[in-house]
XYZ file of N, CA and C in Angstrom:
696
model
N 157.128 -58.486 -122.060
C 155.910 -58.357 -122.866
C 154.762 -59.051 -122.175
N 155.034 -60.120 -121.529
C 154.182 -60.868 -120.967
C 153.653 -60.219 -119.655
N 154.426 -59.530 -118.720
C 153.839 -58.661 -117.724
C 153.063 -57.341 -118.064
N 153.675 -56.874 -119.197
C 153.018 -55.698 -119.881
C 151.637 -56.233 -120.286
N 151.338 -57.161 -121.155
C 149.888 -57.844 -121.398
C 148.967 -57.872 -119.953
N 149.965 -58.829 -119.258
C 149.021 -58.753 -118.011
C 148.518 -57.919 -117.462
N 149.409 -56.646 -117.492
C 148.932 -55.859 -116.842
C 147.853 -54.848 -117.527
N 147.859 -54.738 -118.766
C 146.461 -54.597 -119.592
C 145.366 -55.020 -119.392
N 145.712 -56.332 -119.231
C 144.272 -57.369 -119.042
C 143.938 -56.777 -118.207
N 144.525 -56.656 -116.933
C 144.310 -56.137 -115.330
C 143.901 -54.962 -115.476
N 143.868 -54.182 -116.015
C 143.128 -52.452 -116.210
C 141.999 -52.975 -116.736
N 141.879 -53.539 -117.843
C 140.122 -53.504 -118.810
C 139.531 -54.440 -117.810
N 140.208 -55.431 -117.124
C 139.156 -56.247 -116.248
C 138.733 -55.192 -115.156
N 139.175 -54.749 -115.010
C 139.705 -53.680 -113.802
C 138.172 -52.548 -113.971
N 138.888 -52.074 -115.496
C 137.531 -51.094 -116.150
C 135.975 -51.643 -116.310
N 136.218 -53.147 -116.761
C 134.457 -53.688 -116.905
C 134.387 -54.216 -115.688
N 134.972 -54.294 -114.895
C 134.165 -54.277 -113.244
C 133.708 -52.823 -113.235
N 134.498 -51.542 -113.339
C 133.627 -50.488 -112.803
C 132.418 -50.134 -113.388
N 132.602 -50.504 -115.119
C 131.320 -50.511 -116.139
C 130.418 -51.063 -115.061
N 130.702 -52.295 -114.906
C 129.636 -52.963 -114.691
C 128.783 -52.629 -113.180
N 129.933 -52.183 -112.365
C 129.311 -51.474 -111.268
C 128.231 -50.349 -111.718
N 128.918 -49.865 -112.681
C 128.045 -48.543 -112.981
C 127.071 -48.115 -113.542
N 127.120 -49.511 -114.742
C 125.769 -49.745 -114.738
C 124.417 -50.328 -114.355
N 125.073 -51.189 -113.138
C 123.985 -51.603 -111.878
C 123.651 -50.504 -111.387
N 125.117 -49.635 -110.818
C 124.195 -48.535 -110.579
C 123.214 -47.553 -111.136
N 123.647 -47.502 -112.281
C 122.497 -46.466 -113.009
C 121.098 -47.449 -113.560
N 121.241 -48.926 -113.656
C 120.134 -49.669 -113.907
C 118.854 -49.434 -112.659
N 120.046 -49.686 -111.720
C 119.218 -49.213 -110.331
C 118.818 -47.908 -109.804
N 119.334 -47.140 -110.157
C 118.310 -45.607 -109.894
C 117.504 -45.829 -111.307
N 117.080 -46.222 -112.375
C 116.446 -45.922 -113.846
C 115.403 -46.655 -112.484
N 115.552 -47.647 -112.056
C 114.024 -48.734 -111.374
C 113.817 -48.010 -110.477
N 114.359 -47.353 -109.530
C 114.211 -46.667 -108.673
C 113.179 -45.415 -109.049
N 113.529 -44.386 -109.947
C 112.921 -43.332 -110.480
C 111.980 -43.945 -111.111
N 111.664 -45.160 -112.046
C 110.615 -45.441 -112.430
C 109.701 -45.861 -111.882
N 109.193 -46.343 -110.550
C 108.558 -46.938 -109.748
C 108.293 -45.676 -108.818
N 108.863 -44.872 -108.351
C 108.883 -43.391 -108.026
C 107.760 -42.742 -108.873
N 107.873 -42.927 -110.431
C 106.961 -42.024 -111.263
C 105.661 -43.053 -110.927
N 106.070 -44.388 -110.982
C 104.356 -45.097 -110.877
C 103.835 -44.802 -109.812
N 104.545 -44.576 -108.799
C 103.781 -44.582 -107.552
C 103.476 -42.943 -106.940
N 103.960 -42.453 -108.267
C 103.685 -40.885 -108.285
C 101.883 -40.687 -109.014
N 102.293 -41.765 -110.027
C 101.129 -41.880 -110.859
C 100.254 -42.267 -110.094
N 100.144 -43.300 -109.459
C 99.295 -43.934 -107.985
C 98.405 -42.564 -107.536
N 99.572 -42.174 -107.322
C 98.871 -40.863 -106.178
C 98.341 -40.274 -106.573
N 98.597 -39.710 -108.206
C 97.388 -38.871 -108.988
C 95.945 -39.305 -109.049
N 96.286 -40.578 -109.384
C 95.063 -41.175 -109.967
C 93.919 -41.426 -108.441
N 95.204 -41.665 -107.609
C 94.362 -41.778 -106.397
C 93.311 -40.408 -106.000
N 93.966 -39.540 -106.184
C 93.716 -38.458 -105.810
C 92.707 -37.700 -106.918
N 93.150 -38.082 -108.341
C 91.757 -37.498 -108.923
C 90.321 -38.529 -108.372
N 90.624 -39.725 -107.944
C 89.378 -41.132 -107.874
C 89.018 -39.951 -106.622
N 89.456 -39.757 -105.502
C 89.010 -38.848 -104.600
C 88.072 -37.595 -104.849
N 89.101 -36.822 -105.644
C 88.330 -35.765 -105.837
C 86.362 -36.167 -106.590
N 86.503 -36.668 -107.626
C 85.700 -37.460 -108.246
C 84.793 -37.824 -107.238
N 85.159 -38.633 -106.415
C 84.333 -39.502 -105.482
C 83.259 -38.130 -104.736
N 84.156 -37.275 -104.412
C 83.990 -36.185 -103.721
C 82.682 -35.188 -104.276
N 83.332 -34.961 -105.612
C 81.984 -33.772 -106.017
C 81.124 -34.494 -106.645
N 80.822 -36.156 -106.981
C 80.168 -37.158 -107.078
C 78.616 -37.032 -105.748
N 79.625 -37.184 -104.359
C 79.136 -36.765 -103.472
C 78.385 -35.911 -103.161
N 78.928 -34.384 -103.309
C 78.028 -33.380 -103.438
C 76.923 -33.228 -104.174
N 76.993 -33.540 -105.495
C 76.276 -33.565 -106.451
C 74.784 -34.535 -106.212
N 75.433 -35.694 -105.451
C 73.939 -36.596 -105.002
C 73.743 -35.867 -103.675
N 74.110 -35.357 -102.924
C 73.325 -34.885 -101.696
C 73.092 -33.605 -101.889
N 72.996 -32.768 -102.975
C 72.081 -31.890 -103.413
C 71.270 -32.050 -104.452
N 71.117 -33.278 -104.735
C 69.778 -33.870 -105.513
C 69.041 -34.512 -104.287
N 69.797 -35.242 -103.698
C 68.617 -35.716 -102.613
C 68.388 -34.460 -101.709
N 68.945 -33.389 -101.492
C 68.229 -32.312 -100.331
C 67.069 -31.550 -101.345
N 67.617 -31.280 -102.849
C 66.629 -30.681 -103.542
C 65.083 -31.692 -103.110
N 64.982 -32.736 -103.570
C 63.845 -33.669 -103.606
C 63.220 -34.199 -102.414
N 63.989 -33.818 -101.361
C 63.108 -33.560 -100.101
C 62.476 -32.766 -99.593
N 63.454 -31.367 -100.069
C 62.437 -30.537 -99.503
C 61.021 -30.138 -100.668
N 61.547 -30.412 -102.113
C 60.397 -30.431 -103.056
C 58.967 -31.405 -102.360
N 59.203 -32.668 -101.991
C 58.593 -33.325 -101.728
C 57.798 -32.939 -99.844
N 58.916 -32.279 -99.065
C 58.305 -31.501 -98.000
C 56.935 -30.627 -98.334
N 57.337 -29.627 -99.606
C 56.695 -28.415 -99.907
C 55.311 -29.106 -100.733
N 55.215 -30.513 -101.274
C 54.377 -30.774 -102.086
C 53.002 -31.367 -100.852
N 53.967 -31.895 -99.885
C 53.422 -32.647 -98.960
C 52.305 -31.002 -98.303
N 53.359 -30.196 -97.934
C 52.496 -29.653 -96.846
C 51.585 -28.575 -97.658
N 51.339 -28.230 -98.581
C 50.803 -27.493 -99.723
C 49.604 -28.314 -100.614
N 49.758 -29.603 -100.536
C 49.167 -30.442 -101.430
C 48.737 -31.949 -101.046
N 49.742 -32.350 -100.692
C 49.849 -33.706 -100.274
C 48.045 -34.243 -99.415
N 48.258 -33.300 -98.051
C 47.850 -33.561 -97.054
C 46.481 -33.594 -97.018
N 46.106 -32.734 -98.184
C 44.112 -32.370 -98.618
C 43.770 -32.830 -99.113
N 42.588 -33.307 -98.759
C 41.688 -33.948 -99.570
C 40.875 -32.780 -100.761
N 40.124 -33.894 -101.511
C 39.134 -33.023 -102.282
C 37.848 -32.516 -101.420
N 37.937 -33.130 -100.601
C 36.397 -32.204 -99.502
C 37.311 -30.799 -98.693
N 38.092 -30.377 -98.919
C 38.737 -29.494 -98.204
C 39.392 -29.313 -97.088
N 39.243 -30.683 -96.404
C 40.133 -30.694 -95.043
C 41.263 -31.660 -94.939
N 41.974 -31.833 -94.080
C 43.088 -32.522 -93.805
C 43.037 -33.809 -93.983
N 43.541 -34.545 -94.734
C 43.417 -36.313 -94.375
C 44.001 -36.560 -93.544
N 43.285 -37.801 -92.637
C 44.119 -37.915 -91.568
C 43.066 -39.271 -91.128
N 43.290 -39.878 -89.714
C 42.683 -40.986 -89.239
C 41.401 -40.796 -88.564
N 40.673 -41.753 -88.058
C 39.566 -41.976 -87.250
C 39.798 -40.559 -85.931
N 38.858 -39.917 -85.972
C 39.614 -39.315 -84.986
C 38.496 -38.524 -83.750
N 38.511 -38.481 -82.728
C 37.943 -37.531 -81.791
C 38.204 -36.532 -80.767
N 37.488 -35.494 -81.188
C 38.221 -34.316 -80.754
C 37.541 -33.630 -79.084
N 37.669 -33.309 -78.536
C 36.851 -32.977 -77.129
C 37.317 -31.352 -77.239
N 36.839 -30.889 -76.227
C 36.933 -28.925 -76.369
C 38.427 -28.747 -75.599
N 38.814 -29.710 -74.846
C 40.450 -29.744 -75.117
C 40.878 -30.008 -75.606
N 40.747 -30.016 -76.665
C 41.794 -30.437 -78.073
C 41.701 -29.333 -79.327
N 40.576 -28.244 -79.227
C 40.122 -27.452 -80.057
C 40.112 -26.417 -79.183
N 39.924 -25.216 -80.332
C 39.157 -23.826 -79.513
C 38.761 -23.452 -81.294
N 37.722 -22.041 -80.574
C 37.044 -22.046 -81.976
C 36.668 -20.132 -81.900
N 37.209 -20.331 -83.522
C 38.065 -18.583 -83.828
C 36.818 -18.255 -84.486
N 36.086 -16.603 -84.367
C 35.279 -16.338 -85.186
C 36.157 -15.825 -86.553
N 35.610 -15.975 -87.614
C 36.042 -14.922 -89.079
C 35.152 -14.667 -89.592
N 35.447 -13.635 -90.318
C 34.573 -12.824 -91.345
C 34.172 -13.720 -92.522
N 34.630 -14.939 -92.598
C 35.020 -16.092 -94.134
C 34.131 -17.053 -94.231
N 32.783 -16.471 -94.977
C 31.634 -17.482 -95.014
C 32.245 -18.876 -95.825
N 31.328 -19.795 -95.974
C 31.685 -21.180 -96.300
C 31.622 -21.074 -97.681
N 30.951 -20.287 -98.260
C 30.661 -19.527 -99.460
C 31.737 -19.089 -100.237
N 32.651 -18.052 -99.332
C 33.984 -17.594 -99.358
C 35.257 -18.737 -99.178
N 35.114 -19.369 -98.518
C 35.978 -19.914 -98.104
C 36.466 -20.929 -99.435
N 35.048 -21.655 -100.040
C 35.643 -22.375 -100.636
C 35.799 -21.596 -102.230
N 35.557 -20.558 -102.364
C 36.517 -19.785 -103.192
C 37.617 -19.944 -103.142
N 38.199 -19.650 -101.914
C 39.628 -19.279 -101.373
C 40.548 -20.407 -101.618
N 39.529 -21.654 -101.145
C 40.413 -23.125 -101.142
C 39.912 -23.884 -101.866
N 39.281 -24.123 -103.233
C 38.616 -24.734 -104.077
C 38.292 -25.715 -103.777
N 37.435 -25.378 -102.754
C 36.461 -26.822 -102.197
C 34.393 -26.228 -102.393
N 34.419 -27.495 -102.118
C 32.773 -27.495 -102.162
C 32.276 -27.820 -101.387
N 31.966 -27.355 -100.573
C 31.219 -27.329 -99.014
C 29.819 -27.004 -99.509
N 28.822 -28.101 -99.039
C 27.586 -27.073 -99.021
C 27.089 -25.901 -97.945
N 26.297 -25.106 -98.777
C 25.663 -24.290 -97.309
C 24.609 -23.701 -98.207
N 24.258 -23.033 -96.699
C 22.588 -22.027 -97.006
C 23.528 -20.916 -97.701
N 22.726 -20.341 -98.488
C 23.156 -19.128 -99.851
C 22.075 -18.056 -99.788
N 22.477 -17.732 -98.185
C 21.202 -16.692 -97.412
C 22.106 -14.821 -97.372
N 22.911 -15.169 -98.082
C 23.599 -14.296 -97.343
C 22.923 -12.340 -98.043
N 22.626 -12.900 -98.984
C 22.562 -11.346 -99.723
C 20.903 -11.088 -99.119
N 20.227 -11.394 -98.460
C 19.364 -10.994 -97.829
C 18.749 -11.203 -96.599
N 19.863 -12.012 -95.668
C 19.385 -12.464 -94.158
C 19.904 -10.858 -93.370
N 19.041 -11.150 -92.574
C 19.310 -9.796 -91.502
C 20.429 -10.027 -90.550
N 20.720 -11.560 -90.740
C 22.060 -11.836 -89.459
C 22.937 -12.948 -90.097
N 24.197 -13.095 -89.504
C 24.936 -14.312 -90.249
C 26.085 -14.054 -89.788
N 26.773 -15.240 -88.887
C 27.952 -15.038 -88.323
C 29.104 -16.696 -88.372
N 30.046 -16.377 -88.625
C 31.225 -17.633 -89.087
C 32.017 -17.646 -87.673
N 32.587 -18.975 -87.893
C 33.124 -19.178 -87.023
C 34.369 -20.721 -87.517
N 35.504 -20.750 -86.896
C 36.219 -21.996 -87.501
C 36.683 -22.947 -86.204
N 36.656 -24.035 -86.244
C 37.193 -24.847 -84.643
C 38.567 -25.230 -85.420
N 39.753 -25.181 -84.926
C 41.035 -25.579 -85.150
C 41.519 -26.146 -83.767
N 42.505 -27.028 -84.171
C 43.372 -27.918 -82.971
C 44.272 -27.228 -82.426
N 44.151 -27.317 -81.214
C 44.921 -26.397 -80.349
C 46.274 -26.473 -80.517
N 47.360 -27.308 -81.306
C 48.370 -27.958 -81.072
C 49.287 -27.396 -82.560
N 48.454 -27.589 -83.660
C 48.558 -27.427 -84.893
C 47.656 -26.387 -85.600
N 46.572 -26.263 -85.035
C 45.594 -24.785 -85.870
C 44.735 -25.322 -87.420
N 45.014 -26.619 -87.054
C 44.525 -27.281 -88.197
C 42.777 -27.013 -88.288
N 42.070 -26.511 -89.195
C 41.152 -26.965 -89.373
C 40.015 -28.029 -89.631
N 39.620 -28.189 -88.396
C 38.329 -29.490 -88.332
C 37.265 -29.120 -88.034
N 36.107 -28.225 -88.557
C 34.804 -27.925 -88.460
C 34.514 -26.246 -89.007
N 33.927 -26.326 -89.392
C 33.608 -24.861 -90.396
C 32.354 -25.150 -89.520
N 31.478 -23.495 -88.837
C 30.343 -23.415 -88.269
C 29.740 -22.074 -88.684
N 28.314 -22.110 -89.089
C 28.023 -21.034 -89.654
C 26.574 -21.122 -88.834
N 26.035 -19.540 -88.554
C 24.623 -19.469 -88.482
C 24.101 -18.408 -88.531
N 22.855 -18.747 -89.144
C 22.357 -17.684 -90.059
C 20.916 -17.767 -90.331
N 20.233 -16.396 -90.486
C 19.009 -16.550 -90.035
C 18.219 -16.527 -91.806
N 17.536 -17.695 -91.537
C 16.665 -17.491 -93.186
C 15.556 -16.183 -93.678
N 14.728 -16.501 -94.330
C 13.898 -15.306 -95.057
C 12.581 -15.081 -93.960
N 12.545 -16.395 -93.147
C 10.834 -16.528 -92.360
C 12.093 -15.926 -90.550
N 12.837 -15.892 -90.575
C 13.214 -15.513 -89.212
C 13.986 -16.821 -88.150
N 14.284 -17.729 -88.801
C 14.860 -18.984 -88.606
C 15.941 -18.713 -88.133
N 16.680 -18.858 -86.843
C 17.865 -19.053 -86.760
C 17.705 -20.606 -87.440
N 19.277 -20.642 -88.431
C 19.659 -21.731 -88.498
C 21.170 -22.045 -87.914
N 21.802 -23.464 -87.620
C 23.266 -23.640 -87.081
C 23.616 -24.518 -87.668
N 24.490 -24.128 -88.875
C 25.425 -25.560 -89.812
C 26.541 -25.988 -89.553
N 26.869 -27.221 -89.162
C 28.625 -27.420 -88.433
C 28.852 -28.260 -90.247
N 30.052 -28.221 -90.463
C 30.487 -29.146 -91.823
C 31.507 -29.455 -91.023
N 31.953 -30.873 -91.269
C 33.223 -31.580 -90.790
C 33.631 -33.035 -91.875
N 35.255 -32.958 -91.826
C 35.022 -34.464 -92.259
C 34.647 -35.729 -91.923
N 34.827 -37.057 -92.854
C 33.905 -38.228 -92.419
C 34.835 -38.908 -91.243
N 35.610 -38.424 -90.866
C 36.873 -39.164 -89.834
C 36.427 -38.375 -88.657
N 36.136 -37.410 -88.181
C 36.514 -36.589 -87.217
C 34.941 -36.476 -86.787
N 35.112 -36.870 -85.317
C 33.924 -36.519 -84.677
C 34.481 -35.379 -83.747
N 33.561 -34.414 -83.058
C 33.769 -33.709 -82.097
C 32.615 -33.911 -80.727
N 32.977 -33.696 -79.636
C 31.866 -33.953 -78.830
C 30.862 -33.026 -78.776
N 30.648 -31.788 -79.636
C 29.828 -30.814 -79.205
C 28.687 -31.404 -80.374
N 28.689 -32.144 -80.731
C 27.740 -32.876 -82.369
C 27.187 -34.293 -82.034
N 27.980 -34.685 -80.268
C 27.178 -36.076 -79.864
C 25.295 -35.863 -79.585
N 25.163 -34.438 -79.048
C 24.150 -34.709 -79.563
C 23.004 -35.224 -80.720
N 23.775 -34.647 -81.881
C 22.805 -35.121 -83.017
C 22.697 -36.433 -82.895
N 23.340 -37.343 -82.302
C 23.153 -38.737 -82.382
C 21.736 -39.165 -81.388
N 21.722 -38.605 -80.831
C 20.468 -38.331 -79.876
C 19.363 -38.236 -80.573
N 19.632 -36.800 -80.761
C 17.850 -36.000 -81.316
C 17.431 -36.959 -82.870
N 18.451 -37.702 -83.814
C 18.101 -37.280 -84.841
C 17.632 -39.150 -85.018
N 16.867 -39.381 -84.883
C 15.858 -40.664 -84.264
C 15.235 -41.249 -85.831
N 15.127 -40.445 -86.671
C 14.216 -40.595 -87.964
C 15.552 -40.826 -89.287
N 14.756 -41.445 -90.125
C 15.817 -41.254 -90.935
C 14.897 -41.204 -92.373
N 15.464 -40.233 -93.724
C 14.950 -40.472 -94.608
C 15.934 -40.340 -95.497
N 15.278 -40.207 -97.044
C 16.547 -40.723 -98.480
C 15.951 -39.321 -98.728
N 16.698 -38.012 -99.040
C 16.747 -37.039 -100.145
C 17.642 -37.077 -101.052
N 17.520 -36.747 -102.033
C 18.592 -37.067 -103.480
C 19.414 -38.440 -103.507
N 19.168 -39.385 -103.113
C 19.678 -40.511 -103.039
C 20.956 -40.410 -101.683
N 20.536 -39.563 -100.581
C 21.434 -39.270 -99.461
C 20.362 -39.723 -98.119
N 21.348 -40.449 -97.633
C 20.263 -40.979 -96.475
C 20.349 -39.974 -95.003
N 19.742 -39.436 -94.907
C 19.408 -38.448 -93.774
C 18.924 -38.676 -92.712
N 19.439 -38.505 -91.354
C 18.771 -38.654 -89.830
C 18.557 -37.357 -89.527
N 17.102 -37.324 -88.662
C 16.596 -36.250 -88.257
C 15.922 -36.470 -87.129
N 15.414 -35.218 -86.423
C 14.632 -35.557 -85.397
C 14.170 -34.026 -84.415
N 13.645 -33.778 -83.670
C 12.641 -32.944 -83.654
C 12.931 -32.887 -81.703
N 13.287 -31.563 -81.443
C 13.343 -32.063 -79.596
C 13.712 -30.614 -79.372
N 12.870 -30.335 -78.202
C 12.952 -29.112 -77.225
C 12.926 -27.621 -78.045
N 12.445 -27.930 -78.804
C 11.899 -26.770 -79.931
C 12.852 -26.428 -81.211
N 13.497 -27.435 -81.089
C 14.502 -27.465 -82.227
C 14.379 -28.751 -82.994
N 14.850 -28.530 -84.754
C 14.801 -29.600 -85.470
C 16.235 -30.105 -85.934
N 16.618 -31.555 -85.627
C 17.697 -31.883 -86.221
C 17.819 -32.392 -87.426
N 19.364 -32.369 -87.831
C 19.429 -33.148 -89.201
C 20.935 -33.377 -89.560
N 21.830 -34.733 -89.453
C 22.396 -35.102 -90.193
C 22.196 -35.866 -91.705
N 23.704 -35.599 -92.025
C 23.986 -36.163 -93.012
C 25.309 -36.652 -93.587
N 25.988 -37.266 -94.549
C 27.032 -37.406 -95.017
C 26.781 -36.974 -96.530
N 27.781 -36.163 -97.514
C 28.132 -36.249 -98.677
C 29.428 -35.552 -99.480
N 29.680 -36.224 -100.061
C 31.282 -36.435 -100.653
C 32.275 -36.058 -99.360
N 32.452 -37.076 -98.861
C 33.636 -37.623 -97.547
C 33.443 -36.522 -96.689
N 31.956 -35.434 -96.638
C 32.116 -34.689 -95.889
C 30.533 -35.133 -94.865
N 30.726 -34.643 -93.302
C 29.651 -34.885 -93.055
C 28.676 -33.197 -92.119
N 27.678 -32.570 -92.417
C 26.762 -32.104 -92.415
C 25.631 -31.982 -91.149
N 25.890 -31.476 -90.043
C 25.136 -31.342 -89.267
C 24.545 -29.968 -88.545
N 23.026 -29.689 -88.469
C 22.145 -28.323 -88.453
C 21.559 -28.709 -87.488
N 20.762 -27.674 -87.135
C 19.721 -27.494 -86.308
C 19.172 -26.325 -87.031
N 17.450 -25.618 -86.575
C 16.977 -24.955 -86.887
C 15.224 -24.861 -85.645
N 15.371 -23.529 -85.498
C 14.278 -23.453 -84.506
C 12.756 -24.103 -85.376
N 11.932 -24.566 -84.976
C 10.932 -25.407 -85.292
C 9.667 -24.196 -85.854
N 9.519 -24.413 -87.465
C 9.117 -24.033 -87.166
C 7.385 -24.711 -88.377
N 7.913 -25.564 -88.674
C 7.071 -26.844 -89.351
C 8.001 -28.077 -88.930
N 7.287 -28.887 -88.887
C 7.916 -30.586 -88.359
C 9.150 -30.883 -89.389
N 8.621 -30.874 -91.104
C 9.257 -30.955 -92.200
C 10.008 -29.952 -92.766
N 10.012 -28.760 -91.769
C 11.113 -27.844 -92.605
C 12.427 -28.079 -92.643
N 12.664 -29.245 -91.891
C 14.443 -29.192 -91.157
C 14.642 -30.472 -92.725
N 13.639 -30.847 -93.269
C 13.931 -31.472 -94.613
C 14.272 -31.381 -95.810
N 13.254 -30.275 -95.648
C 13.180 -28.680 -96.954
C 14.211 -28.208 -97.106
N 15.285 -27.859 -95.280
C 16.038 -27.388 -95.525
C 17.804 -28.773 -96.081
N 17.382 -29.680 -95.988
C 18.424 -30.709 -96.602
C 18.442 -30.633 -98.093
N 17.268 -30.403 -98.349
C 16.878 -30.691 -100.017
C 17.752 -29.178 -100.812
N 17.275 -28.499 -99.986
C 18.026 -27.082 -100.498
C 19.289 -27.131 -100.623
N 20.301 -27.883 -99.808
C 21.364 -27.849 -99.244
C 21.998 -29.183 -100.088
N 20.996 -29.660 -100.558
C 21.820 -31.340 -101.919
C 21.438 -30.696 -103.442
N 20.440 -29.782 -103.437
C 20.073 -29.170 -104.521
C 21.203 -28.169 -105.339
């Protein structure tokens, strides 16, 4: 009886060793597969944070390409003009290599129809016998810097009007600095003028634009008459 017991004992000890093997083993694949699913989970999550990150991405670099080129199109459409009608830009001087100069059909009259500016000029047109336009642009860019018009008045006057802005000199206008020796106030605009080789000069500046004529002589004070007309 006593070996028979023993040998009982010896099977169930026998059996909760294999239990117990067996359930290490199955404790250990349950940790195994569960750490498997976390690090499965890992990868999802990793992988949605990616995707995310991703059309996150897209989404700002087609807001920033939209708003550049909006801001391109505002710039080159808008940005760049002033209210006198020409380009803003710096101190600047131009020589006849740096320009050439296009005739058009597009009085100053017309023009600032076209580009809602206010240029002055002579308003000869519906009854002068002659009148011809002309535009100086930069050889590089085609930019417009000088509107030139001339045109003959009611008494037989050639007249020659250059308009430019207050930044931009050109060398074909160093003369007026020459001839125009006098200076007077029309409409509260201070005017240089001056009188040489049978011609009368006359600058001026108004609203950031500046204004320079000639006109064949044909009173001392007409080249004044004709400023007053031209602020009027």
């Amino acid at each position: 009886m006593s070996k028979e017991r023993d040998f009982h004992r010896y099977i169930e000890n026998q059996n909760r060793e294999e239990k117990d093997a067996m359930w290490k083993k199955l404790e250990s694949r349950l940790e195994e597969e569960s750490d498997n699913a976390e690090n499965c989970g890992e990868v999802l999550v990793l992988s949605k944070n990616r995707s995310f990150s991703y059309v996150k991405y897209v989404a700002i670099s087609c807001i920033v390409a939209l708003f550049l080129g909006l801001t391109v199109f505002l710039i080159v459409n808008y940005g760049f003009k002033k209210n006198d009608g020409f380009i803003d830009t710096e101190n600047r001087y131009c020589t006849f290599n740096d320009y050439y100069k296009q005739e058009t059909v597009t009085t100053i009259k017309q023009y600032n129809i076209e580009n809602n500016t206010d240029f002055l000029f002579f308003d000869f047109y519906d009854f002068t016998e002659y009148y011809s336009c002309s535009q100086f642009k930069l050889n590089d860019t085609d930019e417009i810097i000088c509107l030139y018009e001339e045109i003959v008045d009611a008494d037989g006057a050639i007249i020659s009007l250059y308009v430019t802005d207050d930044k931009t000199d050109l060398d074909i206008l160093e003369s007026f600095s020459t001839s125009c020796v006098n200076n007077a106030i029309i409409n509260s605009v201070n005017v240089s003028w001056g009188v040489e080789f049978g011609l009368a000069y006359a600058k001026f500046e108004s609203e950031d634009n500046c204004y320079y004529f000639s006109v064949d002589v044909v009173e001392q004070d007409y080249i004044l008459q004709l400023v007053e007309m031209l602020l009027n």
